[in-house]
Coordinates of C-alpha atoms in Angstrom, one line a residue:
X157 CA 98.2 46.6 61.7
X158 CA 97.6 43.2 60.0
X159 CA 100.0 40.5 60.8
X160 CA 101.4 39.0 57.6
X161 CA 101.5 35.2 57.6
X162 CA 102.9 32.9 55.0
X163 CA 100.3 30.9 53.1
X164 CA 100.2 29.2 49.7
X165 CA 102.2 30.4 46.7
X166 CA 100.8 33.5 44.9
X167 CA 98.3 32.4 42.2
X168 CA 98.1 34.6 39.2
X169 CA 95.9 34.2 36.0
X170 CA 97.7 33.9 32.7
X171 CA 98.4 37.3 31.1
X172 CA 100.0 38.6 28.0
X173 CA 103.8 39.2 28.1
X174 CA 103.2 43.0 27.9
X175 CA 100.8 43.0 30.8
X176 CA 103.1 40.8 32.8
X177 CA 105.9 43.3 32.2
X178 CA 104.0 46.3 33.5
X179 CA 102.1 44.7 36.3
X180 CA 103.4 41.4 37.6
X181 CA 107.0 42.3 38.0
X182 CA 106.1 45.3 40.0
X183 CA 103.7 43.2 42.0
X184 CA 106.4 40.7 42.9
X185 CA 108.8 43.5 43.8
X186 CA 106.2 45.0 46.1
X187 CA 105.3 41.7 47.7
X188 CA 109.0 40.9 48.3
X189 CA 109.6 44.3 49.9
X190 CA 106.5 44.0 52.2
X191 CA 106.9 40.3 52.9
X192 CA 103.4 39.6 51.6
X193 CA 102.4 36.0 50.7
X194 CA 98.9 35.3 49.5
X195 CA 96.7 35.2 46.4
X196 CA 96.9 38.1 44.0
X197 CA 93.6 39.9 43.6
X198 CA 92.1 40.1 40.1
X199 CA 92.2 43.3 38.1
X200 CA 88.5 43.7 38.2
X201 CA 88.3 43.0 42.0
X202 CA 91.1 45.5 42.5
X203 CA 89.1 48.2 40.7
X204 CA 86.1 47.6 43.1
X205 CA 88.4 47.7 46.1
X206 CA 89.7 51.1 45.1
X207 CA 86.3 52.6 44.1
X208 CA 85.2 53.7 47.5
X209 CA 84.4 57.5 47.7
X210 CA 83.1 59.8 50.4
X211 CA 79.6 59.6 48.8
X212 CA 79.5 56.0 47.8
X213 CA 81.1 53.0 49.6
X214 CA 81.5 49.8 47.5
X215 CA 79.5 47.6 49.8
X216 CA 76.7 45.2 48.9
X217 CA 74.2 45.7 51.8
X218 CA 71.1 43.6 52.6
X219 CA 68.7 42.6 55.3
X220 CA 67.0 39.4 56.3
X221 CA 63.9 39.4 58.5
X222 CA 63.4 36.1 60.3
X223 CA 60.7 34.7 62.6
X224 CA 60.8 33.5 65.3
X225 CA 63.7 35.2 67.1
X226 CA 67.2 34.2 66.0
X227 CA 69.7 33.6 68.8
X228 CA 73.1 35.1 68.5
X229 CA 74.9 31.8 69.6
X230 CA 73.1 29.8 66.9
X231 CA 73.9 32.3 64.2
X232 CA 77.6 32.5 65.3
X233 CA 77.9 28.7 65.1
X234 CA 76.3 28.6 61.6
X235 CA 78.7 31.3 60.4
X236 CA 81.7 29.4 61.8
X237 CA 80.5 26.1 60.1
X238 CA 79.6 27.5 56.8
X239 CA 80.7 31.1 55.9
X240 CA 84.2 30.8 57.2
X241 CA 84.9 27.9 54.9
X242 CA 85.2 30.5 52.2
X243 CA 88.8 31.8 52.4
X244 CA 87.8 35.4 51.4
X245 CA 85.9 35.8 54.7
X246 CA 89.1 35.3 56.8
X247 CA 91.4 37.3 54.5
X248 CA 92.4 40.9 54.4
X249 CA 92.7 42.9 51.2
X250 CA 96.2 44.4 51.3
X251 CA 96.8 47.1 48.8
X252 CA 100.2 47.9 47.2
X253 CA 101.5 50.0 44.3
X254 CA 100.6 47.3 41.7
X255 CA 97.2 46.3 43.1
X256 CA 96.2 44.2 46.0
X257 CA 96.8 40.7 47.6
X258 CA 94.5 38.5 49.7
X259 CA 96.3 37.8 52.9
X260 CA 95.1 35.6 55.8
X261 CA 94.1 37.6 58.8
X262 CA 96.2 36.0 61.6
X263 CA 94.3 38.1 64.2
X264 CA 90.9 37.1 62.8
X265 CA 88.1 37.4 65.5
X266 CA 84.5 36.7 64.6
X267 CA 83.5 39.2 67.2
X268 CA 84.7 41.9 64.8
X269 CA 82.3 40.6 62.1
X270 CA 79.1 39.5 63.9
X271 CA 77.8 42.2 66.2
X272 CA 74.5 42.6 68.1
X273 CA 72.4 45.7 67.3
X274 CA 69.6 47.3 69.4
X275 CA 67.2 49.6 67.6
X276 CA 65.9 52.7 69.3
X277 CA 62.5 52.2 71.0
X278 CA 59.7 53.0 68.7
X279 CA 55.9 52.9 68.7
X280 CA 54.1 49.8 67.3
X281 CA 54.2 49.7 63.6
X282 CA 57.3 51.9 63.2
X283 CA 59.9 49.2 63.7
X284 CA 60.6 49.1 60.0
X285 CA 61.4 52.8 59.9
X286 CA 64.0 52.3 62.7
X287 CA 65.6 49.4 60.8
X288 CA 65.7 51.4 57.6
X289 CA 67.3 54.3 59.4
X290 CA 70.0 52.1 60.9
X291 CA 70.7 50.3 57.6
X292 CA 71.0 53.7 55.9
X293 CA 73.7 54.7 58.4
X294 CA 75.6 51.4 57.9
X295 CA 75.7 51.9 54.1
X296 CA 78.0 54.9 54.8
X297 CA 80.1 53.3 57.6
X298 CA 83.4 52.0 56.1
X299 CA 84.5 48.5 56.8
X300 CA 87.7 48.1 58.7
X301 CA 90.5 47.4 56.1
X302 CA 92.6 45.9 58.8
X303 CA 90.3 42.9 58.8
X304 CA 88.2 40.9 56.3
X305 CA 85.8 43.2 54.5
X306 CA 82.4 42.1 55.8
X307 CA 80.1 42.4 58.8
X308 CA 76.8 41.0 59.9
X309 CA 74.6 43.1 62.4
X310 CA 72.0 41.0 64.3
X311 CA 69.0 42.8 65.7
X312 CA 67.7 40.0 68.0
X313 CA 64.3 41.6 68.7
X314 CA 62.4 42.9 65.6
X315 CA 58.7 42.6 64.8
X316 CA 58.4 39.4 66.9
X317 CA 61.5 37.9 65.3
X318 CA 64.9 39.2 64.4
X319 CA 66.6 41.1 61.5
X320 CA 70.1 40.6 60.2
X321 CA 71.8 43.4 58.3
X322 CA 74.6 42.3 56.0
X323 CA 77.5 44.4 54.6
X324 CA 80.1 42.8 52.2
X325 CA 82.6 44.7 50.2
X326 CA 82.1 44.3 46.4
X327 CA 85.8 43.3 45.9
X328 CA 84.9 40.0 47.6
X329 CA 82.3 39.0 45.1
X330 CA 79.4 40.1 42.9
X331 CA 75.7 39.8 43.8
X332 CA 75.1 36.4 42.2
X333 CA 78.1 34.8 43.9
X334 CA 77.1 36.4 47.3
X335 CA 73.5 35.2 46.8
X336 CA 74.9 31.6 46.6
X337 CA 77.3 32.2 49.5
X338 CA 74.7 33.7 51.9
X339 CA 72.2 31.0 51.0
X340 CA 74.8 28.4 52.1
X341 CA 74.0 29.6 55.6
X342 CA 70.4 28.4 55.5
X343 CA 69.2 25.1 56.9
X344 CA 70.1 22.4 54.5
X345 CA 72.7 24.6 52.8
X346 CA 76.2 23.4 52.0
X347 CA 79.7 24.7 52.5
X348 CA 81.7 25.7 49.4
X349 CA 82.5 22.7 47.1
X350 CA 86.0 21.2 47.3
X351 CA 86.4 20.6 43.6
X352 CA 85.4 22.3 40.3
X353 CA 82.9 19.5 39.3
X354 CA 80.7 19.8 42.4
X355 CA 77.0 20.0 41.6
X356 CA 75.4 23.2 42.9
X357 CA 73.3 22.7 46.0
X358 CA 69.6 23.2 45.2
X359 CA 68.2 24.2 48.6
X360 CA 68.7 27.9 48.2
X361 CA 68.5 28.4 44.4
X362 CA 65.8 25.9 43.5
X363 CA 62.9 27.6 41.8
X364 CA 65.0 30.5 40.5
X365 CA 65.9 29.0 37.2
X366 CA 62.7 30.0 35.4
X367 CA 63.2 33.7 36.1
X368 CA 67.0 33.5 35.5
X369 CA 66.2 32.3 32.0
X370 CA 63.9 35.3 31.6
X371 CA 66.3 37.8 33.1
X372 CA 69.0 40.2 32.2
X373 CA 71.1 38.2 34.6
X374 CA 71.1 35.2 32.3
X375 CA 74.7 34.2 31.6
X376 CA 76.2 35.0 28.2
X377 CA 77.3 32.3 25.9
X378 CA 80.8 30.9 26.1
X379 CA 81.5 32.7 22.8
X380 CA 80.6 36.0 24.3
X381 CA 82.7 35.4 27.4
X382 CA 85.7 34.5 25.2
X383 CA 85.1 37.8 23.3
X384 CA 85.1 39.6 26.6
X385 CA 88.4 38.1 27.6
X386 CA 89.9 39.1 24.2
X387 CA 88.7 42.7 24.5
X388 CA 89.8 43.1 28.1
X389 CA 93.2 41.6 27.5
X390 CA 93.5 43.7 24.4
X391 CA 93.0 46.9 26.4
X392 CA 95.6 45.7 28.9
X393 CA 98.2 45.1 26.2
X394 CA 97.4 48.4 24.5
X395 CA 98.2 50.2 27.8
X396 CA 101.4 48.2 27.9
X397 CA 102.3 49.4 24.4
X398 CA 101.8 53.0 25.5
X399 CA 104.1 52.4 28.5
X400 CA 106.8 50.6 26.5
X401 CA 106.4 51.4 22.8
X402 CA 109.7 49.8 21.9
X403 CA 108.4 46.4 22.8
X404 CA 106.1 46.5 19.8
X405 CA 109.0 47.2 17.5
X406 CA 111.1 44.4 19.0
X407 CA 108.3 41.9 18.4
X408 CA 108.3 42.6 14.7
X409 CA 105.6 43.6 12.2
X410 CA 103.1 40.9 13.1
X411 CA 103.2 41.8 16.8
X412 CA 102.8 45.5 15.9
X413 CA 99.8 44.9 13.8
X414 CA 98.3 42.7 16.6
X415 CA 98.9 45.4 19.2
X416 CA 97.5 48.1 16.9
X417 CA 94.3 46.0 16.4
X418 CA 93.9 45.6 20.2
X419 CA 94.6 49.3 20.8
X420 CA 91.8 50.1 18.2
X421 CA 89.4 47.9 20.1
X422 CA 90.1 49.7 23.4
X423 CA 89.8 53.1 21.9
X424 CA 86.6 52.2 20.1
X425 CA 85.0 50.9 23.3
X426 CA 86.0 54.0 25.2
X427 CA 84.5 56.2 22.4
X428 CA 81.3 54.3 22.5
X429 CA 80.8 55.0 26.2
X430 CA 81.9 58.6 25.9
X431 CA 79.4 59.3 23.1
X432 CA 76.5 57.7 25.0
X433 CA 73.8 60.4 25.3
X434 CA 73.3 62.0 28.7
X435 CA 70.3 61.3 30.9
X436 CA 67.4 63.7 31.0
X437 CA 68.1 66.2 33.8
X438 CA 66.1 65.4 36.9
X439 CA 66.3 66.1 40.7
X440 CA 67.6 62.6 41.1
X441 CA 70.9 63.4 39.3
X442 CA 73.5 65.8 40.7
X443 CA 76.3 65.9 43.2
X444 CA 75.6 63.5 46.1
X445 CA 76.3 64.2 49.7
X446 CA 77.5 61.8 52.4
X447 CA 74.3 60.3 53.8
X448 CA 71.9 57.7 52.6
X449 CA 68.2 56.7 52.9
X450 CA 66.8 53.2 52.5
X451 CA 63.2 52.1 51.9
X452 CA 61.3 49.0 50.7
X453 CA 57.7 47.9 50.1
X454 CA 55.6 44.9 51.1
X455 CA 55.8 41.9 48.7
X456 CA 53.6 41.8 45.6
X457 CA 52.4 38.3 44.6
X458 CA 54.7 36.9 41.9
X459 CA 51.8 35.0 40.3
X460 CA 50.0 38.2 39.7
X461 CA 53.0 39.7 38.0
X462 CA 53.3 36.5 35.8
X463 CA 49.6 36.8 34.9
X464 CA 49.9 40.4 33.7
X465 CA 53.1 39.5 31.7
X466 CA 51.4 36.5 30.1
X467 CA 48.3 38.5 29.1
X468 CA 50.5 41.2 27.5
X469 CA 53.0 38.8 26.0
X470 CA 55.7 40.4 28.0
X471 CA 58.3 39.1 30.5
X472 CA 58.2 39.4 34.2
X473 CA 61.1 41.8 33.9
X474 CA 59.2 44.0 31.4
X475 CA 56.3 44.3 33.8
X476 CA 58.4 45.1 36.9
X477 CA 60.8 47.5 35.2
X478 CA 57.8 49.3 33.7
X479 CA 56.4 49.8 37.2
X480 CA 59.8 51.1 38.4
X481 CA 59.7 53.7 35.5
X482 CA 56.2 54.6 36.4
X483 CA 57.0 54.9 40.2
X484 CA 60.0 57.2 39.5
X485 CA 58.0 59.3 37.0
X486 CA 55.1 59.7 39.6
X487 CA 57.6 60.7 42.3
X488 CA 59.1 63.4 40.1
X489 CA 55.6 64.7 39.1
X490 CA 54.7 64.7 42.8
X491 CA 57.5 67.2 43.3
X492 CA 56.1 69.4 40.5
X493 CA 58.7 68.3 37.8
X494 CA 57.7 67.9 34.2
X495 CA 58.4 64.4 33.0
X496 CA 56.9 64.3 29.4
X497 CA 59.5 62.9 27.0
X498 CA 62.1 62.3 29.7
X499 CA 64.2 59.2 30.2
X500 CA 66.7 58.1 32.7
X501 CA 69.4 55.5 32.4
X502 CA 69.9 52.7 34.9
X503 CA 73.0 50.5 34.8
X504 CA 72.0 46.9 35.2
X505 CA 74.4 44.1 36.2
X506 CA 74.7 41.3 33.6
X507 CA 75.9 38.0 34.9
X508 CA 78.8 36.4 33.0
X509 CA 79.0 33.2 35.0
X510 CA 77.0 30.0 34.8
X511 CA 74.8 28.8 37.6
X512 CA 77.1 26.0 38.5
X513 CA 79.9 28.4 39.3
X514 CA 77.8 30.8 41.4
X515 CA 79.7 29.7 44.5
X516 CA 83.0 31.0 43.2
X517 CA 83.8 34.4 44.6
X518 CA 85.1 37.4 42.7
X519 CA 83.3 39.7 40.2
X520 CA 82.2 38.2 36.9
X521 CA 79.6 40.6 35.5
X522 CA 79.3 43.4 33.0
X523 CA 76.9 46.4 33.0
X524 CA 74.1 47.1 30.5
X525 CA 72.6 50.6 30.2
X526 CA 68.8 50.3 30.4
X527 CA 66.9 53.5 29.5
X528 CA 63.6 53.8 31.5
X529 CA 60.8 55.8 29.9
X530 CA 59.7 57.7 33.0
X531 CA 57.8 60.2 30.8
X532 CA 55.2 57.7 29.5
X533 CA 52.0 57.9 31.6
X534 CA 50.1 55.1 29.7
X535 CA 51.0 51.9 31.5
X536 CA 50.4 49.7 28.5
X537 CA 52.5 52.0 26.2
X538 CA 55.2 52.1 28.9
X539 CA 55.5 48.3 29.3
X540 CA 55.8 47.7 25.6
X541 CA 58.4 50.4 25.3
X542 CA 60.4 48.7 28.1
X543 CA 60.0 45.4 26.3
X544 CA 61.4 46.9 23.1
X545 CA 64.4 48.3 24.9
X546 CA 65.0 45.0 26.8
X547 CA 65.0 43.1 23.5
X548 CA 67.5 45.6 22.2
X549 CA 69.9 44.9 25.1
X550 CA 70.0 41.2 24.4
X551 CA 72.4 41.7 21.5
X552 CA 74.3 44.5 23.1
X553 CA 78.1 44.5 23.6
X554 CA 77.9 47.1 26.4
X555 CA 78.4 44.5 29.2
X556 CA 81.7 43.5 27.5
X557 CA 82.8 47.1 27.4
X558 CA 82.0 47.6 31.1
X559 CA 83.8 44.5 32.2
X560 CA 86.8 45.4 30.0
X561 CA 87.0 48.9 31.4
X562 CA 86.9 47.5 34.9
X563 CA 89.8 45.2 34.1
X564 CA 91.8 48.1 32.7
X565 CA 90.9 50.3 35.7
X566 CA 92.4 47.8 38.0
X567 CA 95.8 48.4 36.5
X568 CA 95.7 52.2 36.8
X569 CA 96.6 54.5 39.6
X570 CA 93.4 55.6 41.5
X571 CA 93.1 59.1 40.0
X572 CA 93.2 57.6 36.5
X573 CA 90.8 54.8 37.5
X574 CA 88.3 57.4 39.0
X575 CA 88.5 59.4 35.8
X576 CA 87.8 56.4 33.6
X577 CA 84.9 55.1 35.7
X578 CA 83.5 58.6 36.0
X579 CA 82.2 58.1 32.5
X580 CA 79.6 55.7 33.9
X581 CA 78.2 58.0 36.5
X582 CA 78.0 60.9 34.1
X583 CA 75.7 58.9 31.9
X584 CA 73.7 57.2 34.7
X585 CA 71.0 58.1 37.2
X586 CA 70.6 54.8 38.9
X587 CA 72.1 51.3 39.4
X588 CA 69.4 48.6 39.3
X589 CA 69.5 44.9 40.3
X590 CA 66.8 42.4 39.4
X591 CA 67.5 39.1 41.1
X592 CA 65.5 35.9 41.2
X593 CA 65.5 34.3 44.7
X594 CA 64.2 30.9 45.8
X595 CA 60.5 30.2 45.3
X596 CA 60.1 28.7 48.7
X597 CA 61.0 30.5 51.9
X598 CA 64.2 29.4 53.5
X599 CA 65.0 28.7 57.2
X600 CA 67.9 29.9 59.2
X601 CA 68.8 28.1 62.4
X602 CA 65.2 26.9 62.6
X603 CA 63.6 30.3 62.0
X604 CA 61.9 31.2 58.7
X605 CA 63.4 34.0 56.6
X606 CA 60.3 36.0 55.9
X607 CA 61.9 38.8 53.8
X608 CA 65.3 39.2 52.0
X609 CA 66.5 42.3 50.3
X610 CA 69.9 43.6 49.1
X611 CA 71.3 46.5 47.2
X612 CA 74.5 46.8 45.1
X613 CA 76.5 50.1 45.6
X614 CA 76.4 53.1 43.4
X615 CA 79.6 54.6 42.1
X616 CA 80.9 58.1 41.3
X617 CA 78.1 60.6 41.5
X618 CA 75.2 58.1 41.0
X619 CA 72.8 58.6 43.9
X620 CA 70.0 56.1 43.4
X621 CA 70.0 52.3 43.8
X622 CA 67.0 50.2 42.9
X623 CA 66.5 46.6 43.9
X624 CA 63.9 44.1 42.7
X625 CA 64.0 40.7 44.3
X626 CA 61.7 37.7 44.1
X627 CA 61.5 35.5 47.1
X628 CA 59.0 33.0 48.6
X629 CA 56.3 33.7 46.0
X630 CA 56.5 37.5 46.3
X631 CA 58.4 40.4 44.7
X632 CA 59.8 43.3 46.7
X633 CA 61.0 46.6 45.5
X634 CA 63.6 48.6 47.4
X635 CA 65.5 51.9 47.0
X636 CA 68.7 53.2 48.5
X637 CA 69.2 56.9 47.8
X638 CA 71.5 59.8 48.5
X639 CA 69.8 62.0 51.0
X640 CA 70.8 65.2 49.1
X641 CA 69.3 64.0 45.8
X642 CA 66.4 62.0 47.1
X643 CA 65.8 62.6 50.9
X644 CA 62.6 60.5 51.1
X645 CA 62.8 57.3 48.9
X646 CA 59.7 56.0 50.6
X647 CA 57.8 58.3 48.3
X648 CA 59.1 56.4 45.3
X649 CA 58.4 53.1 47.0
X650 CA 54.8 54.1 47.7
X651 CA 54.2 54.5 44.0
X652 CA 55.4 51.0 43.0
X653 CA 52.3 49.0 44.1
X654 CA 49.8 51.6 42.6
X655 CA 51.7 51.5 39.3
X656 CA 51.4 47.7 39.2
X657 CA 47.7 47.9 40.2
X658 CA 47.1 50.4 37.4
X659 CA 48.8 48.2 34.8
X660 CA 46.9 45.1 36.1
X661 CA 43.6 46.9 35.9
X662 CA 44.1 48.3 32.4
X663 CA 45.3 44.8 31.2
X664 CA 42.1 43.3 32.5
X665 CA 40.0 46.0 30.6
X666 CA 41.7 45.4 27.3
X667 CA 39.6 43.6 24.6
X668 CA 40.9 40.3 23.5
X669 CA 43.4 40.6 20.7
X670 CA 44.3 44.2 21.4
X671 CA 47.8 43.5 22.7
X672 CA 50.9 42.5 20.8

């Protein structure tokens, strides 16, 4: 049982009177009855908190490989000095009938969150398999909700150095925020800024700006974010109208017209998602089980990827995503499946925050549906098709829809939330992240971080997670998969480098002037 302690006054974002009526009064009543005092969790973060299922836990998981060996005492001191300065890492998420509240954990003990792991003895060259196996098990091990929802697992002896496996619940923050937070741990990193005008520390993120500008993770304009707020708030108010229709009459004709317009927005958005075409049926889509597998490849030189992209007049993302599509297609063909004409949809996070607010926790992203042409064998044809689809996404409103639905889902009881968010998983085969990391390798307590990978969770019945991350001059490709739908993701991983090599070779063979 978590001991409730009194902290600062509950902080709540401004909401419409209708939303205030149906949610905030109930929240205050629940808090009063339970004696809770803390910061109210946002609607979107609440949706992530309640999205855990037996097949998919809503944790962002990752791994850092460092050399030379990292000492437990040094890492513990660094966490105390840097990570624990963020309040979320010493707070519990306490659920109630109206949502959830961040409450200080009076019994906080770092020993619950930083643990030493020992991998099974293996023959030389198979240490990575042992690490992947352990990380796969951790992806399905729930975090203790009686304490803050994060845990670091340190393997002190791994490949002549150490490995640190990280698990953080998605309700704490999105990937971009956590990238900034975890990089505050590195040598030269900084604790969270005290005020809103603090300039972001450049040690960890320096060198990432070029790819951010060329990425789906590029922040939307202020106008777009304002539109997102209007749509999300409109959906909330529409739900309020359904709960208390007399309120619309009491507000008069103008208020009724306004609410009707907002209700129309919400219904139109839901219809757009519901009418989205289903993915092509493949062995990667179905009912997931309760076990995961994890795999990743050796880094590919980022300069080589840039060179291919420049030669074809395509972005880095176009090149990498084309290789992902090719690798998945090759995997399916290797199992005897026909892929001609087939496509799968991957939901891609779209950042809605600016770089200078990356340190702020919480979730501020939408989701864009990227259709991967896995049935195209010609690597040049495939990369241009990916480029065409990426360009189409740049003006898409789908991320707004996704964020708005998450905000609404945070107001609903869990069965209704599951039903609403189930629309995503029915239309999706994979969740994909494509994140630019620092150009230079970081150091942690004097040791060099040689590799860094992480995966965002899959929800509903989605059984495949794909991660592309640039770091230290290289690009790594990783997969986490449901063991029922994809029991050996290494076979997908093994196709990634050959697909890039094929694209690179064909590019070099093209006559000048033959590409777009």
